[in-house]
Amino acid sequence: MAKQIHPSAFVEEGATLSDGVSVWHLAHVRKGATLGPSVSVGKDVYIDAGVNIGEGTRIQNSVNIYQGVEIGRFCFVGPAVVFTNDQHPRVGRKSWQVTKTLLEDGCSLGAGCIIRCGVTIGSFSLIGAGAVVTKDIPPFCLVTGLPAELTHRVCACGDTTLPLIAWLDELVRPCCQQNLLKPVLDLAMKKIEDMKKKITK
């Protein structure tokens, strides 16, 4: 599948774009960034050097993704989501260290949420719009608020909320079978099997 790059977008030489990537109006992709198959990059998005974005992920309008942020497969990053990469920002510092942030496969970040650097957003978790995430989010969980707090488990497709004590076997439901494309459904089921194995060790 061919790449689609809008004439107003700026993709620097040395960026790696896989088949099916779309880069829309006024986006900027730095050299050293890697975009997996079928990634969609919305209007006014900035992707910094060294950022890796996994297959099928969608980055909505007006998102800045800085060095140190790694995004897995089939993730959704909503409009105006804010990432950071410096725990101690200060003009005039002689040096600083990038603090990494990880978005695991299948997670979704609602519009306008803020992700403090150094956290891991678990697989198929769901971050509510406007939430401020200051700590790691477990897989298949819903968080909302300032700061973001766990409220429920959430199924693989995001349609059904469940108690936080819900069994792992409850996380793929009939709605997920109906709503999710097979590669995403298969990925969710594999993640759940991996979680079960960790519990039994």
PDB file of C-alpha atoms in Angstrom:
ATOM      1  CA  MET A   1       0.000   0.000   0.000  1.00  0.00           C
ATOM      2  CA  ALA A   2       1.433   3.366  -1.018  1.00  0.00           C
ATOM      3  CA  LYS A   3       2.372   6.112   1.435  1.00  0.00           C
ATOM      4  CA  GLN A   4       0.336   9.341   1.417  1.00  0.00           C
ATOM      5  CA  ILE A   5       2.194  12.523   2.347  1.00  0.00           C
ATOM      6  CA  HIS A   6       0.386  15.854   2.035  1.00  0.00           C
ATOM      7  CA  PRO A   7       2.376  18.505   0.130  1.00  0.00           C
ATOM      8  CA  SER A   8       2.367  20.788   3.184  1.00  0.00           C
ATOM      9  CA  ALA A   9       3.864  18.113   5.467  1.00  0.00           C
ATOM     10  CA  PHE A  10       7.613  18.057   6.149  1.00  0.00           C
ATOM     11  CA  VAL A  11       9.158  14.577   6.389  1.00  0.00           C
ATOM     12  CA  GLU A  12      12.892  14.888   6.951  1.00  0.00           C
ATOM     13  CA  GLU A  13      15.372  12.742   5.077  1.00  0.00           C
ATOM     14  CA  GLY A  14      16.270   9.838   7.352  1.00  0.00           C
ATOM     15  CA  ALA A  15      12.754   9.261   8.687  1.00  0.00           C
ATOM     16  CA  THR A  16      11.468   5.720   8.071  1.00  0.00           C
ATOM     17  CA  LEU A  17       7.888   5.442   6.818  1.00  0.00           C
ATOM     18  CA  SER A  18       6.431   1.979   6.187  1.00  0.00           C
ATOM     19  CA  ASP A  19       3.804   1.023   3.615  1.00  0.00           C
ATOM     20  CA  GLY A  20       0.389   2.584   4.062  1.00  0.00           C
ATOM     21  CA  VAL A  21       1.548   5.499   6.237  1.00  0.00           C
ATOM     22  CA  SER A  22      -0.481   8.727   5.914  1.00  0.00           C
ATOM     23  CA  VAL A  23       0.982  12.083   6.940  1.00  0.00           C
ATOM     24  CA  TRP A  24      -1.481  14.964   6.753  1.00  0.00           C
ATOM     25  CA  HIS A  25      -1.423  18.771   6.556  1.00  0.00           C
ATOM     26  CA  LEU A  26       1.485  20.650   8.178  1.00  0.00           C
ATOM     27  CA  ALA A  27       2.810  17.622  10.073  1.00  0.00           C
ATOM     28  CA  HIS A  28       6.550  17.377  10.757  1.00  0.00           C
ATOM     29  CA  VAL A  29       8.351  14.022  11.015  1.00  0.00           C
ATOM     30  CA  ARG A  30      12.005  14.262  12.108  1.00  0.00           C
ATOM     31  CA  LYS A  31      14.904  12.176  10.835  1.00  0.00           C
ATOM     32  CA  GLY A  32      15.362   8.996  12.839  1.00  0.00           C
ATOM     33  CA  ALA A  33      11.649   8.622  13.525  1.00  0.00           C
ATOM     34  CA  THR A  34      10.098   5.282  12.518  1.00  0.00           C
ATOM     35  CA  LEU A  35       6.437   4.896  11.537  1.00  0.00           C
ATOM     36  CA  GLY A  36       5.126   1.345  11.162  1.00  0.00           C
ATOM     37  CA  PRO A  37       2.679   0.062   8.534  1.00  0.00           C
ATOM     38  CA  SER A  38      -0.603   1.979   8.136  1.00  0.00           C
ATOM     39  CA  VAL A  39       0.201   4.626  10.767  1.00  0.00           C
ATOM     40  CA  SER A  40      -1.925   7.766  10.359  1.00  0.00           C
ATOM     41  CA  VAL A  41      -0.460  11.137  11.366  1.00  0.00           C
ATOM     42  CA  GLY A  42      -2.975  13.973  11.615  1.00  0.00           C
ATOM     43  CA  LYS A  43      -2.778  17.705  10.939  1.00  0.00           C
ATOM     44  CA  ASP A  44      -0.182  19.785  12.845  1.00  0.00           C
ATOM     45  CA  VAL A  45       1.490  16.740  14.437  1.00  0.00           C
ATOM     46  CA  TYR A  46       5.189  16.873  15.398  1.00  0.00           C
ATOM     47  CA  ILE A  47       7.122  13.590  15.670  1.00  0.00           C
ATOM     48  CA  ASP A  48      10.601  13.978  17.123  1.00  0.00           C
ATOM     49  CA  ALA A  49      13.818  12.210  16.197  1.00  0.00           C
ATOM     50  CA  GLY A  50      14.057   8.643  17.478  1.00  0.00           C
ATOM     51  CA  VAL A  51      10.328   8.177  18.095  1.00  0.00           C
ATOM     52  CA  ASN A  52       8.931   4.744  17.135  1.00  0.00           C
ATOM     53  CA  ILE A  53       5.232   4.353  16.328  1.00  0.00           C
ATOM     54  CA  GLY A  54       3.806   0.866  15.830  1.00  0.00           C
ATOM     55  CA  GLU A  55       1.608  -0.580  13.114  1.00  0.00           C
ATOM     56  CA  GLY A  56      -1.916   0.766  12.676  1.00  0.00           C
ATOM     57  CA  THR A  57      -1.616   3.545  15.256  1.00  0.00           C
ATOM     58  CA  ARG A  58      -3.569   6.775  14.726  1.00  0.00           C
ATOM     59  CA  ILE A  59      -2.222  10.128  15.865  1.00  0.00           C
ATOM     60  CA  GLN A  60      -4.944  12.782  15.788  1.00  0.00           C
ATOM     61  CA  ASN A  61      -4.467  16.516  15.147  1.00  0.00           C
ATOM     62  CA  SER A  62      -2.149  18.821  17.122  1.00  0.00           C
ATOM     63  CA  VAL A  63      -0.072  16.249  19.034  1.00  0.00           C
ATOM     64  CA  ASN A  64       3.640  16.728  19.790  1.00  0.00           C
ATOM     65  CA  ILE A  65       5.464  13.417  20.297  1.00  0.00           C
ATOM     66  CA  TYR A  66       8.905  14.057  21.735  1.00  0.00           C
ATOM     67  CA  GLN A  67      12.047  11.950  21.828  1.00  0.00           C
ATOM     68  CA  GLY A  68      11.716   9.236  24.463  1.00  0.00           C
ATOM     69  CA  VAL A  69       8.069   8.429  23.704  1.00  0.00           C
ATOM     70  CA  GLU A  70       7.504   4.952  22.253  1.00  0.00           C
ATOM     71  CA  ILE A  71       4.074   4.024  20.891  1.00  0.00           C
ATOM     72  CA  GLY A  72       2.991   0.435  20.265  1.00  0.00           C
ATOM     73  CA  ARG A  73       0.691  -1.126  17.677  1.00  0.00           C
ATOM     74  CA  PHE A  74      -2.939  -0.113  17.114  1.00  0.00           C
ATOM     75  CA  CYS A  75      -2.870   2.747  19.610  1.00  0.00           C
ATOM     76  CA  PHE A  76      -5.125   5.818  19.458  1.00  0.00           C
ATOM     77  CA  VAL A  77      -3.710   9.208  20.450  1.00  0.00           C
ATOM     78  CA  GLY A  78      -6.512  11.760  20.565  1.00  0.00           C
ATOM     79  CA  PRO A  79      -6.413  15.415  19.521  1.00  0.00           C
ATOM     80  CA  ALA A  80      -4.101  17.730  21.484  1.00  0.00           C
ATOM     81  CA  VAL A  81      -2.706  15.008  23.760  1.00  0.00           C
ATOM     82  CA  VAL A  82       0.387  16.351  25.573  1.00  0.00           C
ATOM     83  CA  PHE A  83       3.585  14.351  26.088  1.00  0.00           C
ATOM     84  CA  THR A  84       6.695  15.473  27.983  1.00  0.00           C
ATOM     85  CA  ASN A  85      10.213  14.048  28.205  1.00  0.00           C
ATOM     86  CA  ASP A  86      11.998  16.056  30.915  1.00  0.00           C
ATOM     87  CA  GLN A  87      11.399  15.470  34.636  1.00  0.00           C
ATOM     88  CA  HIS A  88      13.195  18.687  35.643  1.00  0.00           C
ATOM     89  CA  PRO A  89      12.646  21.294  32.915  1.00  0.00           C
ATOM     90  CA  ARG A  90      14.651  24.450  33.460  1.00  0.00           C
ATOM     91  CA  VAL A  91      16.113  26.964  31.032  1.00  0.00           C
ATOM     92  CA  GLY A  92      19.839  27.310  31.595  1.00  0.00           C
ATOM     93  CA  ARG A  93      20.592  23.754  32.741  1.00  0.00           C
ATOM     94  CA  LYS A  94      23.964  22.552  31.475  1.00  0.00           C
ATOM     95  CA  SER A  95      22.547  19.124  30.581  1.00  0.00           C
ATOM     96  CA  TRP A  96      19.354  17.096  30.802  1.00  0.00           C
ATOM     97  CA  GLN A  97      18.285  13.489  30.380  1.00  0.00           C
ATOM     98  CA  VAL A  98      15.386  12.211  28.277  1.00  0.00           C
ATOM     99  CA  THR A  99      12.816  10.396  30.422  1.00  0.00           C
ATOM    100  CA  LYS A 100      11.078   7.642  28.472  1.00  0.00           C
ATOM    101  CA  THR A 101       7.341   7.017  28.167  1.00  0.00           C
ATOM    102  CA  LEU A 102       5.773   3.828  26.795  1.00  0.00           C
ATOM    103  CA  LEU A 103       2.351   3.336  25.238  1.00  0.00           C
ATOM    104  CA  GLU A 104       1.701  -0.397  25.014  1.00  0.00           C
ATOM    105  CA  ASP A 105      -0.247  -2.026  22.191  1.00  0.00           C
ATOM    106  CA  GLY A 106      -3.917  -1.183  21.808  1.00  0.00           C
ATOM    107  CA  CYS A 107      -4.185   1.657  24.339  1.00  0.00           C
ATOM    108  CA  SER A 108      -6.287   4.767  23.676  1.00  0.00           C
ATOM    109  CA  LEU A 109      -5.655   8.311  24.925  1.00  0.00           C
ATOM    110  CA  GLY A 110      -8.618  10.689  24.968  1.00  0.00           C
ATOM    111  CA  ALA A 111      -8.515  14.247  23.676  1.00  0.00           C
ATOM    112  CA  GLY A 112      -6.452  16.728  25.641  1.00  0.00           C
ATOM    113  CA  CYS A 113      -5.023  14.339  28.206  1.00  0.00           C
ATOM    114  CA  ILE A 114      -1.552  15.015  29.627  1.00  0.00           C
ATOM    115  CA  ILE A 115       0.986  12.204  30.013  1.00  0.00           C
ATOM    116  CA  ARG A 116       3.804  12.842  32.475  1.00  0.00           C
ATOM    117  CA  CYS A 117       7.054  11.367  31.226  1.00  0.00           C
ATOM    118  CA  GLY A 118       8.344   8.165  32.781  1.00  0.00           C
ATOM    119  CA  VAL A 119       5.036   6.294  32.828  1.00  0.00           C
ATOM    120  CA  THR A 120       3.816   3.174  31.038  1.00  0.00           C
ATOM    121  CA  ILE A 121       0.294   3.120  29.605  1.00  0.00           C
ATOM    122  CA  GLY A 122      -0.816  -0.523  29.646  1.00  0.00           C
ATOM    123  CA  SER A 123      -2.158  -2.508  26.706  1.00  0.00           C
ATOM    124  CA  PHE A 124      -5.785  -1.772  25.769  1.00  0.00           C
ATOM    125  CA  SER A 125      -6.142   0.737  28.590  1.00  0.00           C
ATOM    126  CA  LEU A 126      -8.340   3.800  28.081  1.00  0.00           C
ATOM    127  CA  ILE A 127      -7.387   7.300  29.244  1.00  0.00           C
ATOM    128  CA  GLY A 128     -10.339   9.670  29.621  1.00  0.00           C
ATOM    129  CA  ALA A 129     -10.377  13.024  27.828  1.00  0.00           C
ATOM    130  CA  GLY A 130      -8.557  15.709  29.797  1.00  0.00           C
ATOM    131  CA  ALA A 131      -7.031  13.282  32.308  1.00  0.00           C
ATOM    132  CA  VAL A 132      -3.595  13.987  33.780  1.00  0.00           C
ATOM    133  CA  VAL A 133      -1.607  10.752  33.970  1.00  0.00           C
ATOM    134  CA  THR A 134       1.141  10.798  36.613  1.00  0.00           C
ATOM    135  CA  LYS A 135       1.721   7.071  37.204  1.00  0.00           C
ATOM    136  CA  ASP A 136       1.676   3.748  35.354  1.00  0.00           C
ATOM    137  CA  ILE A 137      -1.695   2.526  34.074  1.00  0.00           C
ATOM    138  CA  PRO A 138      -2.354  -1.254  34.132  1.00  0.00           C
ATOM    139  CA  PRO A 139      -3.588  -3.043  30.994  1.00  0.00           C
ATOM    140  CA  PHE A 140      -7.317  -3.056  30.217  1.00  0.00           C
ATOM    141  CA  CYS A 141      -8.090  -0.278  32.709  1.00  0.00           C
ATOM    142  CA  LEU A 142     -10.021   2.991  32.476  1.00  0.00           C
ATOM    143  CA  VAL A 143      -8.635   6.105  34.176  1.00  0.00           C
ATOM    144  CA  THR A 144     -10.130   9.588  34.456  1.00  0.00           C
ATOM    145  CA  GLY A 145      -9.549  12.813  36.359  1.00  0.00           C
ATOM    146  CA  LEU A 146      -6.843  15.158  37.638  1.00  0.00           C
ATOM    147  CA  PRO A 147      -4.727  13.309  38.544  1.00  0.00           C
ATOM    148  CA  ALA A 148      -5.975  10.252  36.679  1.00  0.00           C
ATOM    149  CA  GLU A 149      -7.288   7.458  38.896  1.00  0.00           C
ATOM    150  CA  LEU A 150      -8.387   3.918  38.131  1.00  0.00           C
ATOM    151  CA  THR A 151     -12.163   3.617  37.930  1.00  0.00           C
ATOM    152  CA  HIS A 152     -12.909   0.364  36.051  1.00  0.00           C
ATOM    153  CA  ARG A 153     -11.579  -2.438  33.962  1.00  0.00           C
ATOM    154  CA  VAL A 154     -12.444  -1.982  30.303  1.00  0.00           C
ATOM    155  CA  CYS A 155     -13.004  -4.608  27.614  1.00  0.00           C
ATOM    156  CA  ALA A 156     -10.776  -4.926  24.566  1.00  0.00           C
ATOM    157  CA  CYS A 157     -12.998  -2.788  22.319  1.00  0.00           C
ATOM    158  CA  GLY A 158     -13.686  -0.202  25.030  1.00  0.00           C
ATOM    159  CA  ASP A 159     -17.484  -0.488  24.957  1.00  0.00           C
ATOM    160  CA  THR A 160     -17.945  -2.270  28.289  1.00  0.00           C
ATOM    161  CA  THR A 161     -16.692  -1.202  31.709  1.00  0.00           C
ATOM    162  CA  LEU A 162     -16.258  -3.806  34.424  1.00  0.00           C
ATOM    163  CA  PRO A 163     -15.317  -3.799  38.111  1.00  0.00           C
ATOM    164  CA  LEU A 164     -11.598  -3.527  38.793  1.00  0.00           C
ATOM    165  CA  ILE A 165     -11.713  -7.057  40.243  1.00  0.00           C
ATOM    166  CA  ALA A 166     -13.091  -8.517  36.980  1.00  0.00           C
ATOM    167  CA  TRP A 167     -11.482 -11.762  35.792  1.00  0.00           C
ATOM    168  CA  LEU A 168      -9.170 -11.603  32.802  1.00  0.00           C
ATOM    169  CA  ASP A 169     -11.487 -13.968  30.917  1.00  0.00           C
ATOM    170  CA  GLU A 170     -14.152 -11.239  30.981  1.00  0.00           C
ATOM    171  CA  LEU A 171     -12.082  -8.724  29.009  1.00  0.00           C
ATOM    172  CA  VAL A 172     -12.910 -10.040  25.535  1.00  0.00           C
ATOM    173  CA  ARG A 173     -16.677  -9.921  25.163  1.00  0.00           C
ATOM    174  CA  PRO A 174     -19.266 -10.287  22.377  1.00  0.00           C
ATOM    175  CA  CYS A 175     -18.978  -6.552  21.690  1.00  0.00           C
ATOM    176  CA  CYS A 176     -15.228  -6.999  21.103  1.00  0.00           C
ATOM    177  CA  GLN A 177     -15.846  -9.869  18.683  1.00  0.00           C
ATOM    178  CA  GLN A 178     -18.216  -7.606  16.765  1.00  0.00           C
ATOM    179  CA  ASN A 179     -16.285  -4.333  16.903  1.00  0.00           C
ATOM    180  CA  LEU A 180     -12.606  -5.221  16.487  1.00  0.00           C
ATOM    181  CA  LEU A 181     -10.732  -6.123  13.331  1.00  0.00           C
ATOM    182  CA  LYS A 182      -9.176  -9.577  13.574  1.00  0.00           C
ATOM    183  CA  PRO A 183      -5.538  -8.428  14.003  1.00  0.00           C
ATOM    184  CA  VAL A 184      -6.530  -6.186  16.916  1.00  0.00           C
ATOM    185  CA  LEU A 185      -8.763  -8.832  18.492  1.00  0.00           C
ATOM    186  CA  ASP A 186      -5.998 -11.424  18.175  1.00  0.00           C
ATOM    187  CA  LEU A 187      -3.550  -8.998  19.791  1.00  0.00           C
ATOM    188  CA  ALA A 188      -5.923  -8.380  22.718  1.00  0.00           C
ATOM    189  CA  MET A 189      -6.382 -12.111  23.281  1.00  0.00           C
ATOM    190  CA  LYS A 190      -2.630 -12.663  23.227  1.00  0.00           C
ATOM    191  CA  LYS A 191      -2.110  -9.882  25.772  1.00  0.00           C
ATOM    192  CA  ILE A 192      -4.649 -11.502  28.081  1.00  0.00           C
ATOM    193  CA  GLU A 193      -2.944 -14.893  27.747  1.00  0.00           C
ATOM    194  CA  ASP A 194       0.395 -13.243  28.581  1.00  0.00           C
ATOM    195  CA  MET A 195      -1.178 -11.661  31.687  1.00  0.00           C
ATOM    196  CA  LYS A 196      -2.502 -15.058  32.798  1.00  0.00           C
ATOM    197  CA  LYS A 197       0.955 -16.600  32.462  1.00  0.00           C
ATOM    198  CA  LYS A 198       2.470 -13.899  34.682  1.00  0.00           C
ATOM    199  CA  ILE A 199      -0.145 -14.563  37.368  1.00  0.00           C
ATOM    200  CA  THR A 200       0.514 -18.325  37.396  1.00  0.00           C
ATOM    201  CA  LYS A 201       4.300 -17.998  37.630  1.00  0.00           C
TER     202      LYS A 201
END
